[in-house]
Amino acid sequence: MLQILASALNAFPVACFLINSEHRVIHWNMACEVLTGVSARVIVGTKDQGKAFYACDRMVMADLVLDGAASNQVDALYHGKFRPSSTVPGTYEAEDFFPNFGKEGRWLYFTAARICDVHGTPIGAIETLQDVTARQQAEAALHLSNERFKALSWIDDLTQLYNSRRFHEVLDNEISRAARYAHPLSLMVFDIDYFKQINDTHGHQEGDRVLRLIAEQLRQWQREADHLFRFGGDEFAVILPETNAAAAHSAATRLVEAWRQFNGNGAGAATHGSTLSVGVTQLKADDTAETLVRRADQAAYEAKRLGRDRVIGA
């Protein structure tokens, strides 16, 4: 019977090994030799199963289930990477990365279960292992692709700034963070004065050129923590974390002056002498994202009403 079992396990295409009640390896099938690079001749009769998988000698899953380890004991070695079997009590399955296999390591899915005699006394354990590296790599590539697609969906094609969809996500997060830590947060919104005339007189390609130049100036002007957005059309917004109303007003004034200077340094023809009307405001205790944006918008409208090319705080 034992010979039949050994032959069956050797013919089994899934890597597996058996240990006895003393934790000694009593069978190491051919698939396990291929997977680990360790021959049965070397390991059978030893307690070196841990060395075949890890850089140091340690217990493997089969050792744990043989000793009847509780979930918290298994968690100590396979934290967040294992789960109990839904069908056989005391049996576990896990998935983990093994850096010592091959040049770049391998991901293995493995299971372990106790073997008991007719009286229910544990006499050993079996562990099976499958190489799931290809699946893990495919899932990682898919996740990366999804993240890239998500990031692209946040970007305005023309200016390469974040778009309005991303604006609302970031603003909600920054409002929550500012409220949690009682830190200041300000918002700046602006548009280009008489932008419609640029489009009507010089064409949309010239209007697009001005928008790209504004985006370049914004990137040069911004601080590391600031978030830049194009809403659409000629409307832009900047979220300024850790910034109070006075500092936001000062930063906005520097932007308006930088755009004036840019025009004065020979770029006036490219920008068609355009100017900026800017509104700034600081988050208040009872603000929502909607009220904060509305107040900044109103300040920008007031800047236009008062003659444009200026900053108004609210």
Coordinates of N, CA and C in Angstrom, one line a residue, residues 136-291:
Q136 N 0.2 35.8 -10.9 CA 0.5 37.0 -10.1 C 1.0 38.1 -11.0
Q137 N 1.9 37.7 -12.0 CA 2.5 38.7 -12.8 C 1.4 39.3 -13.8
A138 N 0.5 38.5 -14.2 CA -0.6 38.9 -15.1 C -1.5 39.9 -14.3
E139 N -1.8 39.5 -13.0 CA -2.7 40.4 -12.2 C -2.0 41.7 -11.9
A140 N -0.7 41.6 -11.6 CA 0.1 42.9 -11.4 C 0.1 43.8 -12.6
A141 N 0.3 43.2 -13.8 CA 0.2 44.0 -15.0 C -1.1 44.6 -15.3
L142 N -2.2 43.8 -15.0 CA -3.5 44.3 -15.1 C -3.8 45.5 -14.2
H143 N -3.3 45.3 -12.9 CA -3.5 46.4 -11.9 C -2.8 47.6 -12.4
L144 N -1.6 47.5 -12.9 CA -0.8 48.6 -13.3 C -1.5 49.3 -14.5
S145 N -2.0 48.5 -15.4 CA -2.7 49.0 -16.5 C -4.0 49.8 -16.1
N146 N -4.7 49.3 -15.1 CA -5.9 49.9 -14.6 C -5.5 51.2 -13.9
E147 N -4.4 51.2 -13.2 CA -3.9 52.4 -12.5 C -3.5 53.5 -13.5
R148 N -2.9 53.1 -14.6 CA -2.5 54.0 -15.6 C -3.7 54.6 -16.3
F149 N -4.7 53.7 -16.6 CA -5.9 54.2 -17.2 C -6.6 55.2 -16.3
K150 N -6.6 54.9 -15.0 CA -7.3 55.8 -14.1 C -6.6 57.1 -14.0
A151 N -5.2 57.1 -14.0 CA -4.5 58.3 -14.0 C -4.7 59.1 -15.2
L152 N -4.8 58.4 -16.4 CA -5.1 59.2 -17.6 C -6.4 59.8 -17.6
S153 N -7.4 59.1 -16.9 CA -8.7 59.7 -16.9 C -8.8 61.0 -16.0
W154 N -7.8 61.2 -15.3 CA -7.7 62.4 -14.4 C -7.0 63.6 -15.1
I155 N -6.4 63.3 -16.3 CA -5.6 64.4 -16.9 C -6.3 65.1 -18.0
D156 N -6.2 66.4 -18.0 CA -6.7 67.2 -19.1 C -5.7 67.1 -20.3
D157 N -6.2 66.7 -21.5 CA -5.3 66.4 -22.6 C -4.5 67.6 -23.0
L158 N -5.1 68.8 -23.0 CA -4.5 70.0 -23.6 C -3.4 70.5 -22.7
T159 N -3.6 70.6 -21.4 CA -2.7 71.3 -20.5 C -1.9 70.3 -19.7
Q160 N -2.3 69.0 -19.7 CA -1.7 68.0 -18.8 C -1.8 68.3 -17.3
L161 N -2.7 69.2 -17.0 CA -3.0 69.4 -15.6 C -4.2 68.4 -15.2
Y162 N -4.4 68.2 -13.9 CA -5.6 67.4 -13.5 C -6.9 68.1 -14.0
N163 N -7.9 67.2 -14.2 CA -9.2 67.8 -14.7 C -10.2 67.9 -13.6
S164 N -11.4 68.3 -13.9 CA -12.4 68.6 -12.9 C -12.8 67.4 -12.1
R165 N -12.8 66.2 -12.8 CA -13.1 65.0 -12.1 C -12.2 64.7 -10.9
R166 N -10.9 64.9 -11.2 CA -9.9 64.7 -10.2 C -10.0 65.8 -9.1
F167 N -10.3 67.0 -9.5 CA -10.4 68.2 -8.6 C -11.4 67.8 -7.4
H168 N -12.5 67.3 -7.7 CA -13.5 67.0 -6.6 C -13.0 65.9 -5.7
E169 N -12.3 64.9 -6.2 CA -11.7 63.9 -5.4 C -10.7 64.4 -4.4
V170 N -9.8 65.2 -5.0 CA -8.7 65.8 -4.2 C -9.2 66.8 -3.2
L171 N -10.2 67.6 -3.6 CA -10.7 68.6 -2.7 C -11.4 68.0 -1.5
D172 N -12.2 66.9 -1.7 CA -12.8 66.2 -0.6 C -11.8 65.7 0.3
N173 N -10.7 65.1 -0.2 CA -9.7 64.5 0.6 C -8.9 65.6 1.4
E174 N -8.6 66.7 0.8 CA -7.9 67.8 1.5 C -8.8 68.4 2.6
I175 N -10.1 68.6 2.3 CA -11.0 69.1 3.3 C -11.0 68.2 4.5
S176 N -11.1 66.9 4.3 CA -11.2 65.9 5.4 C -9.9 66.0 6.2
R177 N -8.8 66.1 5.5 CA -7.5 66.1 6.2 C -7.3 67.4 7.0
A178 N -7.7 68.6 6.4 CA -7.6 69.8 7.1 C -8.5 69.9 8.4
A179 N -9.7 69.3 8.2 CA -10.6 69.2 9.4 C -10.0 68.3 10.5
R180 N -9.4 67.2 10.1 CA -8.9 66.2 11.0 C -7.8 66.8 11.9
Y181 N -6.9 67.5 11.2 CA -5.7 68.0 11.9 C -5.8 69.5 12.2
A182 N -6.9 70.1 12.0 CA -7.1 71.5 12.2 C -6.0 72.4 11.6
H183 N -5.8 72.1 10.3 CA -4.8 72.8 9.5 C -5.5 73.7 8.5
P184 N -4.9 74.8 8.1 CA -5.5 75.6 7.1 C -5.5 75.0 5.7
L185 N -6.5 75.4 4.9 CA -6.6 75.0 3.5 C -7.2 76.1 2.7
S186 N -6.6 76.4 1.6 CA -7.2 77.5 0.8 C -7.4 77.0 -0.6
L187 N -8.3 77.7 -1.3 CA -8.6 77.4 -2.7 C -8.5 78.7 -3.6
M188 N -7.9 78.5 -4.7 CA -7.7 79.6 -5.7 C -8.4 79.2 -7.0
V189 N -9.2 80.0 -7.6 CA -9.8 79.8 -8.9 C -9.6 81.0 -9.7
F190 N -9.3 80.8 -11.0 CA -9.2 81.9 -11.9 C -9.5 81.6 -13.4
D191 N -9.7 82.6 -14.2 CA -9.8 82.4 -15.6 C -9.1 83.5 -16.3
I192 N -9.0 83.3 -17.7 CA -8.2 84.2 -18.5 C -9.2 85.3 -19.0
D193 N -8.8 86.6 -18.7 CA -9.6 87.7 -19.1 C -9.8 87.8 -20.6
Y194 N -11.0 88.0 -21.1 CA -11.4 88.2 -22.5 C -10.9 87.0 -23.3
F195 N -10.9 85.8 -22.8 CA -10.4 84.6 -23.5 C -11.3 84.3 -24.7
K196 N -12.6 84.6 -24.6 CA -13.5 84.4 -25.8 C -13.0 85.2 -27.0
Q197 N -12.6 86.4 -26.7 CA -12.1 87.3 -27.8 C -10.9 86.7 -28.5
I198 N -10.0 86.1 -27.7 CA -8.8 85.5 -28.3 C -9.3 84.4 -29.3
N199 N -10.2 83.5 -28.8 CA -10.7 82.5 -29.7 C -11.4 83.0 -30.9
D200 N -12.2 84.0 -30.7 CA -13.0 84.6 -31.8 C -12.2 85.3 -32.8
T201 N -11.1 86.0 -32.3 CA -10.3 86.9 -33.2 C -9.2 86.1 -33.8
H202 N -8.5 85.2 -33.1 CA -7.3 84.5 -33.5 C -7.5 83.0 -33.8
G203 N -8.6 82.5 -33.4 CA -8.9 81.1 -33.6 C -8.6 80.2 -32.4
H204 N -9.2 79.0 -32.4 CA -9.1 78.2 -31.2 C -7.7 77.6 -31.0
Q205 N -6.9 77.5 -32.1 CA -5.5 77.0 -31.9 C -4.7 78.0 -31.1
E206 N -4.9 79.3 -31.3 CA -4.3 80.3 -30.5 C -4.8 80.3 -29.1
G207 N -6.1 80.1 -28.9 CA -6.6 80.0 -27.6 C -6.0 78.8 -26.8
D208 N -5.8 77.7 -27.5 CA -5.2 76.5 -26.9 C -3.7 76.8 -26.5
R209 N -3.0 77.6 -27.4 CA -1.7 78.0 -27.1 C -1.6 78.7 -25.7
V210 N -2.5 79.7 -25.6 CA -2.5 80.4 -24.3 C -2.8 79.5 -23.1
L211 N -3.7 78.6 -23.3 CA -4.0 77.7 -22.2 C -2.8 76.8 -21.8
R212 N -2.0 76.4 -22.8 CA -0.8 75.6 -22.5 C 0.2 76.5 -21.8
L213 N 0.3 77.7 -22.2 CA 1.3 78.6 -21.6 C 0.9 78.9 -20.2
I214 N -0.4 79.1 -19.9 CA -0.8 79.2 -18.5 C -0.4 78.0 -17.7
A215 N -0.7 76.8 -18.2 CA -0.3 75.6 -17.5 C 1.2 75.6 -17.2
E216 N 2.0 76.0 -18.2 CA 3.5 76.0 -17.9 C 3.8 76.9 -16.8
Q217 N 3.2 78.1 -16.8 CA 3.5 79.1 -15.8 C 3.0 78.6 -14.4
L218 N 1.9 77.9 -14.4 CA 1.4 77.4 -13.1 C 2.4 76.4 -12.6
R219 N 2.9 75.5 -13.4 CA 3.9 74.5 -12.9 C 5.1 75.1 -12.4
Q220 N 5.6 76.2 -13.0 CA 6.8 76.9 -12.5 C 6.5 77.6 -11.2
W221 N 5.3 78.1 -11.0 CA 4.9 78.9 -9.9 C 4.6 78.0 -8.7
Q222 N 4.0 76.8 -8.9 CA 3.4 76.1 -7.8 C 4.4 75.6 -6.8
R223 N 4.0 75.4 -5.5 CA 4.8 74.8 -4.5 C 4.6 73.3 -4.6
E224 N 5.4 72.5 -3.9 CA 5.3 71.1 -4.0 C 4.0 70.5 -3.6
A225 N 3.4 71.1 -2.6 CA 2.1 70.5 -2.0 C 0.9 70.9 -2.8
D226 N 1.0 71.9 -3.7 CA -0.2 72.5 -4.4 C -0.7 71.5 -5.4
H227 N -2.0 71.5 -5.7 CA -2.6 70.7 -6.7 C -3.2 71.6 -7.8
L228 N -2.9 71.4 -9.0 CA -3.3 72.2 -10.1 C -4.3 71.5 -11.0
F229 N -5.3 72.3 -11.4 CA -6.4 71.7 -12.2 C -6.9 72.7 -13.3
R230 N -7.3 72.1 -14.4 CA -8.1 72.8 -15.4 C -9.5 72.3 -15.4
F231 N -10.5 73.2 -15.1 CA -11.9 72.8 -15.1 C -12.4 72.5 -16.4
G232 N -11.9 73.2 -17.4 CA -12.5 73.2 -18.7 C -12.5 74.6 -19.2
G233 N -12.6 74.8 -20.5 CA -12.5 76.2 -21.0 C -11.3 76.9 -20.6
D234 N -11.4 78.1 -20.0 CA -10.3 78.9 -19.5 C -10.3 78.9 -18.0
E235 N -11.0 78.0 -17.4 CA -11.1 78.0 -15.9 C -10.1 77.1 -15.3
F236 N -9.4 77.6 -14.3 CA -8.3 76.8 -13.6 C -8.6 76.9 -12.1
A237 N -8.0 76.0 -11.3 CA -8.1 76.0 -9.9 C -6.8 75.5 -9.3
V238 N -6.5 75.9 -8.1 CA -5.4 75.5 -7.3 C -5.8 75.2 -5.9
I239 N -5.6 74.0 -5.4 CA -5.8 73.7 -4.0 C -4.5 73.9 -3.3
L240 N -4.6 74.6 -2.2 CA -3.3 75.0 -1.5 C -3.4 74.5 0.0
P241 N -2.9 73.3 0.2 CA -2.9 72.7 1.6 C -2.0 73.5 2.5
E242 N -2.3 73.5 3.8 CA -1.4 74.1 4.8 C -1.2 75.6 4.5
T243 N -2.3 76.3 3.9 CA -2.1 77.7 3.5 C -3.3 78.4 4.0
N244 N -3.1 79.5 4.7 CA -4.2 80.4 5.2 C -4.5 81.4 4.1
A245 N -5.6 82.2 4.4 CA -6.1 83.2 3.4 C -5.0 84.2 3.0
A246 N -4.2 84.7 4.0 CA -3.2 85.7 3.6 C -2.1 85.1 2.7
A247 N -1.7 83.9 3.1 CA -0.6 83.3 2.2 C -1.2 82.9 0.9
A248 N -2.5 82.5 0.8 CA -3.1 82.2 -0.5 C -3.2 83.4 -1.4
H249 N -3.6 84.6 -0.7 CA -3.7 85.8 -1.5 C -2.3 86.3 -2.0
S250 N -1.3 86.1 -1.2 CA 0.1 86.4 -1.6 C 0.5 85.6 -2.8
A251 N 0.2 84.3 -2.7 CA 0.6 83.3 -3.7 C -0.1 83.7 -5.0
A252 N -1.4 84.0 -4.9 CA -2.2 84.3 -6.1 C -1.6 85.6 -6.8
T253 N -1.3 86.6 -5.9 CA -0.7 87.8 -6.4 C 0.6 87.6 -7.2
R254 N 1.4 86.7 -6.7 CA 2.7 86.3 -7.4 C 2.4 85.7 -8.7
L255 N 1.3 84.9 -8.8 CA 1.0 84.3 -10.1 C 0.5 85.4 -11.1
V256 N -0.3 86.3 -10.7 CA -0.8 87.4 -11.6 C 0.4 88.2 -12.0
E257 N 1.3 88.5 -11.1 CA 2.5 89.3 -11.5 C 3.4 88.6 -12.4
A258 N 3.5 87.3 -12.2 CA 4.4 86.4 -13.0 C 3.8 86.4 -14.4
W259 N 2.5 86.3 -14.6 CA 1.9 86.3 -15.9 C 2.1 87.7 -16.6
R260 N 2.0 88.8 -15.8 CA 2.2 90.1 -16.4 C 3.7 90.2 -16.9
Q261 N 4.6 89.7 -16.1 CA 6.0 89.8 -16.4 C 6.3 88.9 -17.6
F262 N 5.7 87.7 -17.7 CA 5.8 86.8 -18.8 C 5.4 87.5 -20.1
N263 N 4.3 88.2 -20.0 CA 3.8 89.0 -21.2 C 4.8 90.1 -21.6
G264 N 5.3 90.8 -20.5 CA 6.2 91.9 -20.8 C 7.6 91.5 -21.3
N265 N 7.9 90.2 -21.1 CA 9.2 89.7 -21.6 C 9.2 89.2 -23.0
G266 N 8.2 89.6 -23.8 CA 8.2 89.2 -25.2 C 7.2 88.2 -25.5
A267 N 6.4 87.7 -24.5 CA 5.4 86.6 -24.8 C 4.0 87.2 -25.0
G268 N 4.0 88.6 -25.0 CA 2.7 89.2 -25.2 C 1.9 88.8 -26.5
A269 N 2.7 88.7 -27.5 CA 2.1 88.3 -28.8 C 1.5 86.9 -28.7
A270 N 2.3 86.0 -28.0 CA 1.8 84.6 -27.9 C 0.6 84.5 -27.0
T271 N 0.5 85.4 -26.0 CA -0.6 85.3 -25.0 C -1.7 86.3 -25.4
H272 N -1.4 87.1 -26.4 CA -2.4 88.2 -26.9 C -2.7 89.1 -25.7
G273 N -1.7 89.4 -24.9 CA -1.8 90.4 -23.8 C -2.8 90.0 -22.8
S274 N -3.1 88.7 -22.6 CA -4.1 88.3 -21.7 C -3.7 88.5 -20.3
T275 N -4.7 88.7 -19.4 CA -4.5 88.8 -18.0 C -5.3 87.8 -17.2
L276 N -5.2 87.8 -15.9 CA -5.9 86.8 -15.0 C -6.7 87.5 -14.0
S277 N -7.9 86.9 -13.8 CA -8.8 87.4 -12.6 C -8.9 86.2 -11.7
V278 N -8.4 86.4 -10.4 CA -8.3 85.4 -9.5 C -9.1 85.6 -8.2
G279 N -9.7 84.5 -7.7 CA -10.4 84.6 -6.5 C -9.8 83.6 -5.5
V280 N -9.6 83.9 -4.3 CA -9.0 83.0 -3.3 C -9.9 83.0 -2.0
T281 N -9.9 81.9 -1.3 CA -10.6 81.8 -0.1 C -10.1 80.7 0.8
Q282 N -10.3 80.8 2.1 CA -9.8 79.8 3.0 C -11.0 79.0 3.5
L283 N -10.7 77.7 3.8 CA -11.8 76.8 4.3 C -12.2 77.3 5.7
K284 N -13.5 77.3 5.9 CA -14.1 77.7 7.2 C -14.7 76.4 7.8
A285 N -14.9 76.5 9.1 CA -15.3 75.3 9.9 C -16.6 74.7 9.4
D286 N -17.5 75.5 8.9 CA -18.8 75.0 8.4 C -18.9 74.8 6.9
D287 N -17.7 74.9 6.2 CA -17.7 74.7 4.8 C -17.9 73.3 4.3
T288 N -18.5 73.2 3.2 CA -18.5 71.9 2.4 C -17.6 72.2 1.1
A289 N -17.4 71.2 0.3 CA -16.6 71.5 -0.9 C -17.4 72.5 -1.8
E290 N -18.7 72.3 -1.8 CA -19.6 73.2 -2.6 C -19.5 74.6 -2.2
T291 N -19.6 74.9 -0.9 CA -19.6 76.3 -0.4 C -18.2 76.9 -0.6

